[in-house]
Structure formats: C-alpha cells, structure tokens
C-alpha cells in the first residue's frame, strides 16, 4: 500500500544528517528545528501560525480545547472517517453529530449540515477524505451564519487545494498528521495545528505545553503534546519533496483512471480542487471477492473504512443502522488500491490488469 522505504533511500543522506544534527545538539524537545519546521509549514500552507504537536489526533483534540469545547457541546462531522475525528470530540465531553456524506466525493454532504445545527452546536469538522478537500465555501457560509468554528481535519490532505487556497488555511483551525503513511510522513508520530487567528494560536501553543507560556506558570488546562526535534528534522527534509510526492500520486491516479474507468467507479474529483490522493479508492461490486483475488497475486488493498462511525460500538452514540445510508453503502463498496509516491507504471499496470481480469471473470 505504501513504500516509505524506497522513498527514504532516495534522500537517506539528507535525512540521516538531519537526525544526527539533532542528536549532536541534544535539543530533543522544543529545539530550534521544531520552530523552523513550524515556520516552513505555515509558509507552505499559507497561514500565519503553525504549532507542532504529538499526532494528528492530538491536533484535533487541541483545536477543540482551544475553541473552548465544553461537555454537552455539539460538533458536526462525517461518520465516514477515521475514529480520531469523533473520538477527540467525545473525550472532551462533546457530542459528535454526524451528517451523511456525498456519494461521489465521500466527503460530508454540505446540504445535510444545516438541519443538524442546534443551539448547542459549537463547530463543524470537515474531513478532507482521501486527499480531496470538502466543499469549504458552503461550510464556511454556514459557520458564519450560525457563528460556528470550522476545524479542518487535514490529516489526509496536506498540499491539497480548494480553489486558490491550500487546506489548513481555510477554516479557523487546521489539523495535520505526520503519521508515517500520510503524504508527509515522519519516522513516528507527529502532528501540527494551523490557524490565522493570533488568539487561537496562542491558546494552542499553551495547551500543547501544559497550559503554560512561561515554564511552571500554568494559566489554562493543557496537555503534553509536542512534536519532537528528531521528527521535525526528518519532516523538514521531506517537506521539500512534498509537492513532488503529491504530483507522483496524482500521476499514478491518472494512470489508474485511464486503465480502470470503464470497469469500475474511479474517484470523482471536484473541478475546483487539487486532490492529492492520499488514497486511491474505487467502488466495485463483489468488493471482498476482488480483495481476495488481488491478494492471491500479492497485491495489497485496504478498506477505508469498513464500518462508519455511527455503527461502531464506541462511537455510535444514539445512532444506528439506516441513519446514514450513503456512508453505509459506500463502506460496503469502497476499496483502496496501492497508492504512494514511489509507484511505478509497471506496478500500476500489473494491478490494473489483475483488476480487469477479475471483473471480466477470467
Ligand atoms: C490519520 C488520521 C487522523 C489521526 O492522525 P494520527 O497522527 O494518526 O493521530 C485523524 N483523522 C484522519 C482523517 C486521519 O486519516
């Protein structure tokens, strides 16, 4: 599914040197390298502030803490996402309120959000799933109308664009993950929070560091969530290549599209976005059979996500089967093919041939 080894070997000298520099400096926590990387991410995304933290999950939680989410507050999000999106809301005592997805983009259906807004709604968390931005214009106008925060879950979409803006520079806050298999992957966990709001940026920075600005003086409730220097050093090297990694993914997606579009439902891309294909996910009948067939040729595939959150034991809250029919249908048909920056044309063709063989019934 991913090939972080080949990617590393191409830049091994630079990465190894960057790690060695941190070791030599012994500034393992909050080193200069973290500050530099934060500046580089904010320049890359186009926003004013970026604050490193320990993971994408923490980034979401810290965003919710920064906007002052209180027990009982509601946050509208998609049920078709990774658990972290709802988990962080619930951990703070908030209530995830799901709105079903659009059947073509798999992102939150903006026509279904307004009916979910109540006087307890505090925020909307759109997830830019698979690397395709959600319909942000609609989300922002609803947020403005009802005075809500918008937190972009950009864990899968760093470098993606909605109209002329990069994700993480559109809502009030953005959450990035540097989990190793993400488009910009660290050698461990890591995350970042972005914003253009100075007050929010200051709160975020304090929350990440036990709620303190000055060591041993704690003004607000915080956590210990920091991006460590070794991860920042690795990520600084890799950030220089992110656009080329994302381009390789887009080219791989083009090649898959050309080979497969007459046989199955290839990804729909909104005309006004730049999709960066964290995943290349297609819809097929007999999905599980195809997964087995491909696996017999050594071709890995993954299901993101087999069970939508409203049907997960831990995250169903008061929802049940039938509440979000589009999410339920998509989760039964979707399958993600190998997708990463190092895919070769030969690999894509081999995978495509086997898929076509399966569909034709050979
Ligand atoms: C990966 C991911 C996260 C969590 O990021 P971690 O760094 O693994 O904590 C959150 N939301 C989505 C949509 C993700 O894909």
mmCIF file of C-alpha atoms and ligand atoms in Angstrom:
data_model
loop_
_atom_site.group_PDB
_atom_site.id
_atom_site.type_symbol
_atom_site.label_atom_id
_atom_site.label_comp_id
_atom_site.label_asym_id
_atom_site.label_seq_id
_atom_site.Cartn_x
_atom_site.Cartn_y
_atom_site.Cartn_z
ATOM 1 C CA UNK A 1 0.000 0.000 0.000
ATOM 2 C CA UNK A 2 2.870 2.348 0.786
ATOM 3 C CA UNK A 3 6.610 2.273 0.155
ATOM 4 C CA UNK A 4 8.263 4.532 2.683
ATOM 5 C CA UNK A 5 11.493 2.510 2.414
ATOM 6 C CA UNK A 6 12.186 3.403 -1.228
ATOM 7 C CA UNK A 7 11.193 6.994 -0.509
ATOM 8 C CA UNK A 8 13.687 7.136 2.368
ATOM 9 C CA UNK A 9 16.553 5.558 0.417
ATOM 10 C CA UNK A 10 16.349 8.334 -2.205
ATOM 11 C CA UNK A 11 17.014 11.022 0.429
ATOM 12 C CA UNK A 12 18.839 8.906 3.004
ATOM 13 C CA UNK A 13 21.948 11.099 3.227
ATOM 14 C CA UNK A 14 19.985 14.267 3.947
ATOM 15 C CA UNK A 15 17.652 12.605 6.417
ATOM 16 C CA UNK A 16 20.426 10.818 8.280
ATOM 17 C CA UNK A 17 22.440 14.016 8.538
ATOM 18 C CA UNK A 18 19.430 15.927 9.850
ATOM 19 C CA UNK A 19 18.809 13.306 12.537
ATOM 20 C CA UNK A 20 22.486 13.296 13.501
ATOM 21 C CA UNK A 21 22.392 17.069 13.886
ATOM 22 C CA UNK A 22 19.596 16.790 16.453
ATOM 23 C CA UNK A 23 21.484 14.101 18.338
ATOM 24 C CA UNK A 24 24.570 16.295 18.395
ATOM 25 C CA UNK A 25 22.545 19.285 19.593
ATOM 26 C CA UNK A 26 20.796 17.199 22.312
ATOM 27 C CA UNK A 27 17.814 19.565 21.933
ATOM 28 C CA UNK A 28 15.348 16.717 21.676
ATOM 29 C CA UNK A 29 12.317 18.673 22.849
ATOM 30 C CA UNK A 30 11.383 22.118 21.546
ATOM 31 C CA UNK A 31 14.610 22.537 19.645
ATOM 32 C CA UNK A 32 15.217 25.249 17.100
ATOM 33 C CA UNK A 33 14.457 22.707 14.381
ATOM 34 C CA UNK A 34 10.825 22.458 15.522
ATOM 35 C CA UNK A 35 10.410 26.240 15.290
ATOM 36 C CA UNK A 36 11.898 26.264 11.797
ATOM 37 C CA UNK A 37 9.641 23.450 10.671
ATOM 38 C CA UNK A 38 6.587 25.256 12.057
ATOM 39 C CA UNK A 39 7.547 28.329 10.043
ATOM 40 C CA UNK A 40 8.030 26.227 6.933
ATOM 41 C CA UNK A 41 4.627 24.565 7.302
ATOM 42 C CA UNK A 42 2.869 27.889 7.794
ATOM 43 C CA UNK A 43 4.655 29.245 4.708
ATOM 44 C CA UNK A 44 3.743 26.105 2.759
ATOM 45 C CA UNK A 45 0.090 26.210 3.753
ATOM 46 C CA UNK A 46 -0.114 29.988 3.538
ATOM 47 C CA UNK A 47 -1.373 30.565 7.075
ATOM 48 C CA UNK A 48 0.025 32.788 9.794
ATOM 49 C CA UNK A 49 0.619 30.284 12.601
ATOM 50 C CA UNK A 50 1.559 26.612 12.888
ATOM 51 C CA UNK A 51 2.184 24.743 16.128
ATOM 52 C CA UNK A 52 3.690 21.269 16.309
ATOM 53 C CA UNK A 53 2.138 18.576 18.473
ATOM 54 C CA UNK A 54 2.464 14.849 19.039
ATOM 55 C CA UNK A 55 -0.036 13.468 16.496
ATOM 56 C CA UNK A 56 -2.922 14.286 14.214
ATOM 57 C CA UNK A 57 -5.292 13.024 16.876
ATOM 58 C CA UNK A 58 -3.794 15.425 19.407
ATOM 59 C CA UNK A 59 -4.026 18.216 16.845
ATOM 60 C CA UNK A 60 -7.791 17.686 16.652
ATOM 61 C CA UNK A 61 -8.180 17.497 20.417
ATOM 62 C CA UNK A 62 -6.097 20.629 20.988
ATOM 63 C CA UNK A 63 -8.120 22.542 18.376
ATOM 64 C CA UNK A 64 -11.295 21.581 20.240
ATOM 65 C CA UNK A 65 -9.766 22.617 23.563
ATOM 66 C CA UNK A 66 -8.636 25.918 22.053
ATOM 67 C CA UNK A 67 -12.155 26.832 20.944
ATOM 68 C CA UNK A 68 -13.343 26.064 24.466
ATOM 69 C CA UNK A 69 -15.454 22.979 23.721
ATOM 70 C CA UNK A 70 -17.456 22.153 26.821
ATOM 71 C CA UNK A 71 -19.317 18.995 27.879
ATOM 72 C CA UNK A 72 -22.616 18.825 26.008
ATOM 73 C CA UNK A 73 -21.427 20.983 23.110
ATOM 74 C CA UNK A 74 -22.149 19.506 19.705
ATOM 75 C CA UNK A 75 -19.727 19.193 16.820
ATOM 76 C CA UNK A 76 -20.956 18.295 13.342
ATOM 77 C CA UNK A 77 -18.784 15.907 11.367
ATOM 78 C CA UNK A 78 -18.851 12.989 8.944
ATOM 79 C CA UNK A 79 -19.440 9.383 10.036
ATOM 80 C CA UNK A 80 -17.195 8.205 7.189
ATOM 81 C CA UNK A 81 -13.772 8.962 8.645
ATOM 82 C CA UNK A 82 -11.070 7.626 10.910
ATOM 83 C CA UNK A 83 -12.155 7.231 14.543
ATOM 84 C CA UNK A 84 -9.972 10.082 15.810
ATOM 85 C CA UNK A 85 -12.327 12.711 14.420
ATOM 86 C CA UNK A 86 -15.211 11.681 16.704
ATOM 87 C CA UNK A 87 -13.037 10.303 19.497
ATOM 88 C CA UNK A 88 -11.494 13.677 20.317
ATOM 89 C CA UNK A 89 -14.913 15.387 20.440
ATOM 90 C CA UNK A 90 -16.231 12.723 22.816
ATOM 91 C CA UNK A 91 -13.114 12.703 25.009
ATOM 92 C CA UNK A 92 -13.807 16.338 25.887
ATOM 93 C CA UNK A 93 -17.419 15.546 26.716
ATOM 94 C CA UNK A 94 -18.665 16.897 23.412
ATOM 95 C CA UNK A 95 -21.256 15.182 21.263
ATOM 96 C CA UNK A 96 -20.412 14.201 17.693
ATOM 97 C CA UNK A 97 -23.385 14.942 15.450
ATOM 98 C CA UNK A 98 -22.969 13.170 12.155
ATOM 99 C CA UNK A 99 -24.133 14.385 8.760
ATOM 100 C CA UNK A 100 -24.097 11.877 5.902
ATOM 101 C CA UNK A 101 -21.610 12.029 3.047
ATOM 102 C CA UNK A 102 -21.891 12.853 -0.614
ATOM 103 C CA UNK A 103 -21.928 9.623 -2.639
ATOM 104 C CA UNK A 104 -19.417 10.897 -5.195
ATOM 105 C CA UNK A 105 -16.741 12.668 -3.163
ATOM 106 C CA UNK A 106 -17.252 10.698 0.090
ATOM 107 C CA UNK A 107 -16.888 13.975 1.983
ATOM 108 C CA UNK A 108 -19.550 15.477 4.246
ATOM 109 C CA UNK A 109 -22.663 16.391 2.242
ATOM 110 C CA UNK A 110 -22.976 20.125 2.786
ATOM 111 C CA UNK A 111 -26.710 20.016 2.048
ATOM 112 C CA UNK A 112 -27.171 17.894 5.171
ATOM 113 C CA UNK A 113 -25.341 20.105 7.645
ATOM 114 C CA UNK A 114 -27.814 22.913 8.305
ATOM 115 C CA UNK A 115 -30.554 20.589 9.592
ATOM 116 C CA UNK A 116 -28.076 19.301 12.198
ATOM 117 C CA UNK A 117 -27.270 22.697 13.668
ATOM 118 C CA UNK A 118 -28.761 23.358 17.107
ATOM 119 C CA UNK A 119 -28.179 25.940 19.804
ATOM 120 C CA UNK A 120 -25.563 23.564 21.239
ATOM 121 C CA UNK A 121 -23.520 23.362 18.042
ATOM 122 C CA UNK A 122 -20.053 24.784 18.513
ATOM 123 C CA UNK A 123 -18.099 23.650 15.476
ATOM 124 C CA UNK A 124 -18.014 21.753 12.204
ATOM 125 C CA UNK A 125 -15.159 19.372 11.425
ATOM 126 C CA UNK A 126 -14.996 18.623 7.707
ATOM 127 C CA UNK A 127 -12.551 15.835 6.855
ATOM 128 C CA UNK A 128 -10.699 16.137 3.557
ATOM 129 C CA UNK A 129 -11.036 12.429 2.931
ATOM 130 C CA UNK A 130 -8.520 10.547 0.788
ATOM 131 C CA UNK A 131 -6.837 13.885 -0.018
ATOM 132 C CA UNK A 132 -9.808 15.663 -1.616
ATOM 133 C CA UNK A 133 -10.967 18.899 0.053
ATOM 134 C CA UNK A 134 -14.533 19.064 1.328
ATOM 135 C CA UNK A 135 -16.841 21.751 -0.128
ATOM 136 C CA UNK A 136 -15.469 24.519 2.069
ATOM 137 C CA UNK A 137 -17.413 27.504 0.663
ATOM 138 C CA UNK A 138 -20.720 26.048 1.827
ATOM 139 C CA UNK A 139 -19.276 25.018 5.174
ATOM 140 C CA UNK A 140 -17.795 28.459 5.791
ATOM 141 C CA UNK A 141 -21.016 30.243 4.939
ATOM 142 C CA UNK A 142 -22.986 28.037 7.332
ATOM 143 C CA UNK A 143 -20.348 28.612 10.001
ATOM 144 C CA UNK A 144 -20.633 32.346 9.530
ATOM 145 C CA UNK A 145 -24.426 32.295 9.583
ATOM 146 C CA UNK A 146 -24.569 30.310 12.847
ATOM 147 C CA UNK A 147 -21.344 31.583 14.409
ATOM 148 C CA UNK A 148 -19.541 28.240 14.450
ATOM 149 C CA UNK A 149 -15.881 27.286 14.306
ATOM 150 C CA UNK A 150 -14.580 25.254 11.391
ATOM 151 C CA UNK A 151 -11.750 22.832 12.121
ATOM 152 C CA UNK A 152 -10.309 21.180 9.014
ATOM 153 C CA UNK A 153 -9.254 17.582 9.580
ATOM 154 C CA UNK A 154 -6.454 17.713 7.021
ATOM 155 C CA UNK A 155 -4.708 14.544 8.191
ATOM 156 C CA UNK A 156 -5.011 13.066 4.688
ATOM 157 C CA UNK A 157 -4.728 16.216 2.636
ATOM 158 C CA UNK A 158 -1.588 18.295 3.239
ATOM 159 C CA UNK A 159 -0.897 20.107 -0.023
ATOM 160 C CA UNK A 160 -4.442 19.744 -1.378
ATOM 161 C CA UNK A 161 -6.139 22.897 -2.613
ATOM 162 C CA UNK A 162 -9.698 24.164 -2.553
ATOM 163 C CA UNK A 163 -9.999 26.861 -5.212
ATOM 164 C CA UNK A 164 -6.920 29.044 -4.661
ATOM 165 C CA UNK A 165 -6.264 28.066 -1.049
ATOM 166 C CA UNK A 166 -4.453 25.137 0.495
ATOM 167 C CA UNK A 167 -6.323 23.122 3.088
ATOM 168 C CA UNK A 168 -5.496 24.179 6.653
ATOM 169 C CA UNK A 169 -5.716 27.795 5.542
ATOM 170 C CA UNK A 170 -9.482 27.857 5.005
ATOM 171 C CA UNK A 171 -11.233 27.174 8.314
ATOM 172 C CA UNK A 172 -10.462 28.708 11.713
ATOM 173 C CA UNK A 173 -8.112 25.867 12.584
ATOM 174 C CA UNK A 174 -6.468 23.008 10.736
ATOM 175 C CA UNK A 175 -5.181 19.659 11.996
ATOM 176 C CA UNK A 176 -2.329 17.841 10.235
ATOM 177 C CA UNK A 177 -0.990 14.329 10.853
ATOM 178 C CA UNK A 178 2.559 13.216 10.120
ATOM 179 C CA UNK A 179 1.805 9.545 10.733
ATOM 180 C CA UNK A 180 4.388 7.634 8.643
ATOM 181 C CA UNK A 181 1.993 6.642 5.853
ATOM 182 C CA UNK A 182 0.482 10.101 5.413
ATOM 183 C CA UNK A 183 1.568 12.168 2.391
ATOM 184 C CA UNK A 184 4.161 13.896 4.576
ATOM 185 C CA UNK A 185 5.167 11.115 6.946
ATOM 186 C CA UNK A 186 7.530 11.236 9.920
ATOM 187 C CA UNK A 187 9.548 8.343 11.372
ATOM 188 C CA UNK A 188 6.997 8.037 14.165
ATOM 189 C CA UNK A 189 4.040 10.080 15.343
ATOM 190 C CA UNK A 190 3.700 13.799 14.811
ATOM 191 C CA UNK A 191 1.104 16.458 14.112
ATOM 192 C CA UNK A 192 0.526 20.170 13.655
ATOM 193 C CA UNK A 193 -2.168 22.764 14.176
ATOM 194 C CA UNK A 194 -2.593 25.726 11.852
ATOM 195 C CA UNK A 195 -4.554 28.960 12.168
ATOM 196 C CA UNK A 196 -4.658 32.591 11.084
ATOM 197 C CA UNK A 197 -6.073 33.735 14.435
ATOM 198 C CA UNK A 198 -3.490 35.062 16.839
ATOM 199 C CA UNK A 199 -5.558 34.380 19.964
ATOM 200 C CA UNK A 200 -6.261 30.810 18.929
ATOM 201 C CA UNK A 201 -2.593 30.303 18.024
ATOM 202 C CA UNK A 202 -1.517 31.453 21.456
ATOM 203 C CA UNK A 203 -4.041 29.203 23.184
ATOM 204 C CA UNK A 204 -2.988 26.239 21.054
ATOM 205 C CA UNK A 205 0.667 26.773 21.899
ATOM 206 C CA UNK A 206 -0.096 26.959 25.603
ATOM 207 C CA UNK A 207 -2.381 23.903 25.581
ATOM 208 C CA UNK A 208 0.322 21.809 23.879
ATOM 209 C CA UNK A 209 2.644 22.707 26.702
ATOM 210 C CA UNK A 210 0.613 22.068 29.871
ATOM 211 C CA UNK A 211 -1.287 25.328 29.505
ATOM 212 C CA UNK A 212 1.744 27.453 30.185
ATOM 213 C CA UNK A 213 3.550 30.252 28.413
ATOM 214 C CA UNK A 214 6.260 30.594 30.998
ATOM 215 C CA UNK A 215 7.668 27.397 32.445
ATOM 216 C CA UNK A 216 5.962 26.400 35.727
ATOM 217 C CA UNK A 217 3.224 29.043 35.394
ATOM 218 C CA UNK A 218 0.008 27.438 34.181
ATOM 219 C CA UNK A 219 -2.862 29.636 33.023
ATOM 220 C CA UNK A 220 -5.201 27.185 31.333
ATOM 221 C CA UNK A 221 -5.739 23.442 31.276
ATOM 222 C CA UNK A 222 -3.335 21.823 28.880
ATOM 223 C CA UNK A 223 -1.704 18.574 27.845
ATOM 224 C CA UNK A 224 1.779 17.392 26.982
ATOM 225 C CA UNK A 225 1.758 17.193 23.220
ATOM 226 C CA UNK A 226 4.867 18.232 21.340
ATOM 227 C CA UNK A 227 6.458 17.459 18.026
ATOM 228 C CA UNK A 228 9.893 16.167 18.903
ATOM 229 C CA UNK A 229 13.013 17.535 17.264
ATOM 230 C CA UNK A 230 14.043 14.330 15.502
ATOM 231 C CA UNK A 231 10.664 14.102 13.784
ATOM 232 C CA UNK A 232 10.818 17.784 12.856
ATOM 233 C CA UNK A 233 14.289 17.279 11.370
ATOM 234 C CA UNK A 234 13.091 14.376 9.206
ATOM 235 C CA UNK A 235 9.970 16.280 8.178
ATOM 236 C CA UNK A 236 11.931 19.395 7.195
ATOM 237 C CA UNK A 237 13.870 17.349 4.672
ATOM 238 C CA UNK A 238 10.759 15.627 3.353
ATOM 239 C CA UNK A 239 8.674 18.825 3.121
ATOM 240 C CA UNK A 240 10.954 19.954 0.275
ATOM 241 C CA UNK A 241 9.719 16.947 -1.684
ATOM 242 C CA UNK A 242 6.053 17.021 -0.677
ATOM 243 C CA UNK A 243 4.851 18.681 -3.873
ATOM 244 C CA UNK A 244 6.752 16.179 -5.977
ATOM 245 C CA UNK A 245 5.408 13.290 -3.848
ATOM 246 C CA UNK A 246 1.884 14.624 -4.317
ATOM 247 C CA UNK A 247 2.467 15.044 -8.046
ATOM 248 C CA UNK A 248 3.621 11.438 -8.326
ATOM 249 C CA UNK A 249 0.428 10.357 -6.590
ATOM 250 C CA UNK A 250 -1.669 12.431 -8.986
ATOM 251 C CA UNK A 251 0.119 10.906 -11.983
ATOM 252 C CA UNK A 252 -0.395 7.419 -10.566
ATOM 253 C CA UNK A 253 -4.103 8.230 -10.125
ATOM 254 C CA UNK A 254 -4.286 9.399 -13.765
ATOM 255 C CA UNK A 255 -2.787 6.129 -14.949
ATOM 256 C CA UNK A 256 -5.164 4.057 -12.797
ATOM 257 C CA UNK A 257 -8.079 6.149 -14.133
ATOM 258 C CA UNK A 258 -7.103 5.537 -17.739
ATOM 259 C CA UNK A 259 -6.805 1.806 -17.204
ATOM 260 C CA UNK A 260 -9.823 1.280 -14.967
ATOM 261 C CA UNK A 261 -12.533 3.858 -15.599
ATOM 262 C CA UNK A 262 -14.509 1.656 -17.983
ATOM 263 C CA UNK A 263 -14.579 -1.215 -15.481
ATOM 264 C CA UNK A 264 -15.386 0.372 -12.135
ATOM 265 C CA UNK A 265 -16.164 3.681 -10.426
ATOM 266 C CA UNK A 266 -12.906 5.627 -10.267
ATOM 267 C CA UNK A 267 -12.533 8.633 -7.918
ATOM 268 C CA UNK A 268 -14.673 11.657 -8.700
ATOM 269 C CA UNK A 269 -12.677 14.863 -8.387
ATOM 270 C CA UNK A 270 -14.415 18.207 -7.921
ATOM 271 C CA UNK A 271 -13.481 20.588 -10.737
ATOM 272 C CA UNK A 272 -12.276 23.322 -8.384
ATOM 273 C CA UNK A 273 -9.954 21.282 -6.138
ATOM 274 C CA UNK A 274 -6.494 19.820 -6.266
ATOM 275 C CA UNK A 275 -6.832 16.255 -4.962
ATOM 276 C CA UNK A 276 -3.571 14.835 -3.622
ATOM 277 C CA UNK A 277 -4.639 11.187 -3.486
ATOM 278 C CA UNK A 278 -3.679 10.117 -0.022
ATOM 279 C CA UNK A 279 -5.795 7.146 -1.065
ATOM 280 C CA UNK A 280 -6.929 5.997 -4.478
ATOM 281 C CA UNK A 281 -10.297 4.457 -3.668
ATOM 282 C CA UNK A 282 -12.666 2.853 -6.146
ATOM 283 C CA UNK A 283 -16.146 1.370 -5.880
ATOM 284 C CA UNK A 284 -16.814 -2.141 -7.123
ATOM 285 C CA UNK A 285 -19.430 -4.859 -6.797
ATOM 286 C CA UNK A 286 -18.072 -8.019 -5.161
ATOM 287 C CA UNK A 287 -15.508 -5.910 -3.341
ATOM 288 C CA UNK A 288 -14.482 -8.544 -0.820
ATOM 289 C CA UNK A 289 -14.014 -11.179 -3.520
ATOM 290 C CA UNK A 290 -11.855 -8.808 -5.518
ATOM 291 C CA UNK A 291 -9.755 -8.097 -2.428
ATOM 292 C CA UNK A 292 -9.058 -11.831 -2.046
ATOM 293 C CA UNK A 293 -8.336 -12.251 -5.749
ATOM 294 C CA UNK A 294 -5.816 -9.388 -5.772
ATOM 295 C CA UNK A 295 -4.242 -10.648 -2.590
ATOM 296 C CA UNK A 296 -3.554 -14.006 -4.290
ATOM 297 C CA UNK A 297 -1.256 -12.084 -6.665
ATOM 298 C CA UNK A 298 0.457 -10.297 -3.806
ATOM 299 C CA UNK A 299 -1.468 -7.071 -4.388
ATOM 300 C CA UNK A 300 -2.460 -5.403 -1.106
ATOM 301 C CA UNK A 301 -5.669 -3.420 -0.797
ATOM 302 C CA UNK A 302 -7.346 -1.752 2.163
ATOM 303 C CA UNK A 303 -10.872 -0.797 3.139
ATOM 304 C CA UNK A 304 -11.076 2.763 4.458
ATOM 305 C CA UNK A 305 -13.429 2.409 6.271
ATOM 306 C CA UNK A 306 -15.313 -0.869 6.628
ATOM 307 C CA UNK A 307 -17.677 0.410 9.345
ATOM 308 C CA UNK A 308 -18.854 4.036 9.508
ATOM 309 C CA UNK A 309 -18.530 5.643 12.923
ATOM 310 C CA UNK A 310 -22.265 5.647 13.675
ATOM 311 C CA UNK A 311 -22.161 1.827 13.583
ATOM 312 C CA UNK A 312 -19.006 1.483 15.704
ATOM 313 C CA UNK A 313 -19.569 0.270 19.237
ATOM 314 C CA UNK A 314 -17.550 3.102 20.750
ATOM 315 C CA UNK A 315 -18.730 5.933 18.502
ATOM 316 C CA UNK A 316 -22.354 5.202 17.649
ATOM 317 C CA UNK A 317 -23.807 7.432 20.396
ATOM 318 C CA UNK A 318 -27.520 7.353 19.706
ATOM 319 C CA UNK A 319 -27.289 6.442 16.070
ATOM 320 C CA UNK A 320 -27.992 3.128 14.389
ATOM 321 C CA UNK A 321 -28.283 1.256 11.135
ATOM 322 C CA UNK A 322 -30.039 3.176 8.382
ATOM 323 C CA UNK A 323 -29.291 6.630 9.812
ATOM 324 C CA UNK A 324 -26.608 7.441 7.233
ATOM 325 C CA UNK A 325 -27.427 5.325 4.200
ATOM 326 C CA UNK A 326 -24.814 6.823 1.862
ATOM 327 C CA UNK A 327 -21.977 6.162 4.308
ATOM 328 C CA UNK A 328 -23.271 2.640 4.869
ATOM 329 C CA UNK A 329 -23.486 1.913 1.163
ATOM 330 C CA UNK A 330 -20.045 3.352 0.375
ATOM 331 C CA UNK A 331 -18.374 1.479 3.229
ATOM 332 C CA UNK A 332 -19.636 -1.752 1.658
ATOM 333 C CA UNK A 333 -18.296 -0.997 -1.820
ATOM 334 C CA UNK A 334 -15.155 1.074 -1.420
ATOM 335 C CA UNK A 335 -11.650 -0.330 -1.764
ATOM 336 C CA UNK A 336 -8.315 1.481 -1.779
ATOM 337 C CA UNK A 337 -5.582 0.356 -4.173
ATOM 338 C CA UNK A 338 -1.850 0.731 -3.566
ATOM 339 C CA UNK A 339 -1.050 4.468 -3.741
ATOM 340 C CA UNK A 340 2.181 6.225 -2.860
ATOM 341 C CA UNK A 341 4.886 8.407 -4.343
ATOM 342 C CA UNK A 342 7.060 5.507 -5.488
ATOM 343 C CA UNK A 343 4.538 3.513 -7.546
ATOM 344 C CA UNK A 344 5.902 2.571 -10.987
ATOM 345 C CA UNK A 345 3.918 2.399 -14.208
ATOM 346 C CA UNK A 346 4.657 -1.337 -14.298
ATOM 347 C CA UNK A 347 3.145 -1.799 -10.841
ATOM 348 C CA UNK A 348 0.053 0.209 -11.762
ATOM 349 C CA UNK A 349 -0.369 -1.774 -14.970
ATOM 350 C CA UNK A 350 0.059 -5.110 -13.181
ATOM 351 C CA UNK A 351 -2.535 -4.137 -10.560
ATOM 352 C CA UNK A 352 -4.912 -2.807 -13.233
ATOM 353 C CA UNK A 353 -4.546 -5.965 -15.363
ATOM 354 C CA UNK A 354 -5.480 -8.154 -12.419
ATOM 355 C CA UNK A 355 -8.489 -5.993 -11.578
ATOM 356 C CA UNK A 356 -9.686 -6.122 -15.179
ATOM 357 C CA UNK A 357 -9.179 -9.918 -15.240
ATOM 358 C CA UNK A 358 -11.291 -10.201 -12.114
ATOM 359 C CA UNK A 359 -14.096 -8.010 -13.423
ATOM 360 C CA UNK A 360 -14.186 -9.797 -16.768
ATOM 361 C CA UNK A 361 -14.385 -13.070 -14.864
ATOM 362 C CA UNK A 362 -11.140 -14.614 -16.072
HETATM 363 C C1 LIG B 1 -4.590 9.706 10.340
HETATM 364 C C2 LIG B 1 -5.827 10.456 10.648
HETATM 365 C C3 LIG B 1 -6.026 11.087 11.894
HETATM 366 C C4 LIG B 1 -5.120 10.888 13.060
HETATM 367 O O1 LIG B 1 -3.776 11.154 12.871
HETATM 368 P P1 LIG B 1 -2.709 10.464 13.829
HETATM 369 O O2 LIG B 1 -1.456 11.226 13.524
HETATM 370 O O3 LIG B 1 -2.615 9.026 13.433
HETATM 371 O O4 LIG B 1 -3.128 10.631 15.225
HETATM 372 C C5 LIG B 1 -7.156 11.862 12.063
HETATM 373 N N1 LIG B 1 -8.079 11.992 11.093
HETATM 374 C C6 LIG B 1 -7.935 11.379 9.898
HETATM 375 C C7 LIG B 1 -8.981 11.577 8.847
HETATM 376 C C8 LIG B 1 -6.816 10.579 9.641
HETATM 377 O O5 LIG B 1 -6.700 9.962 8.457
#
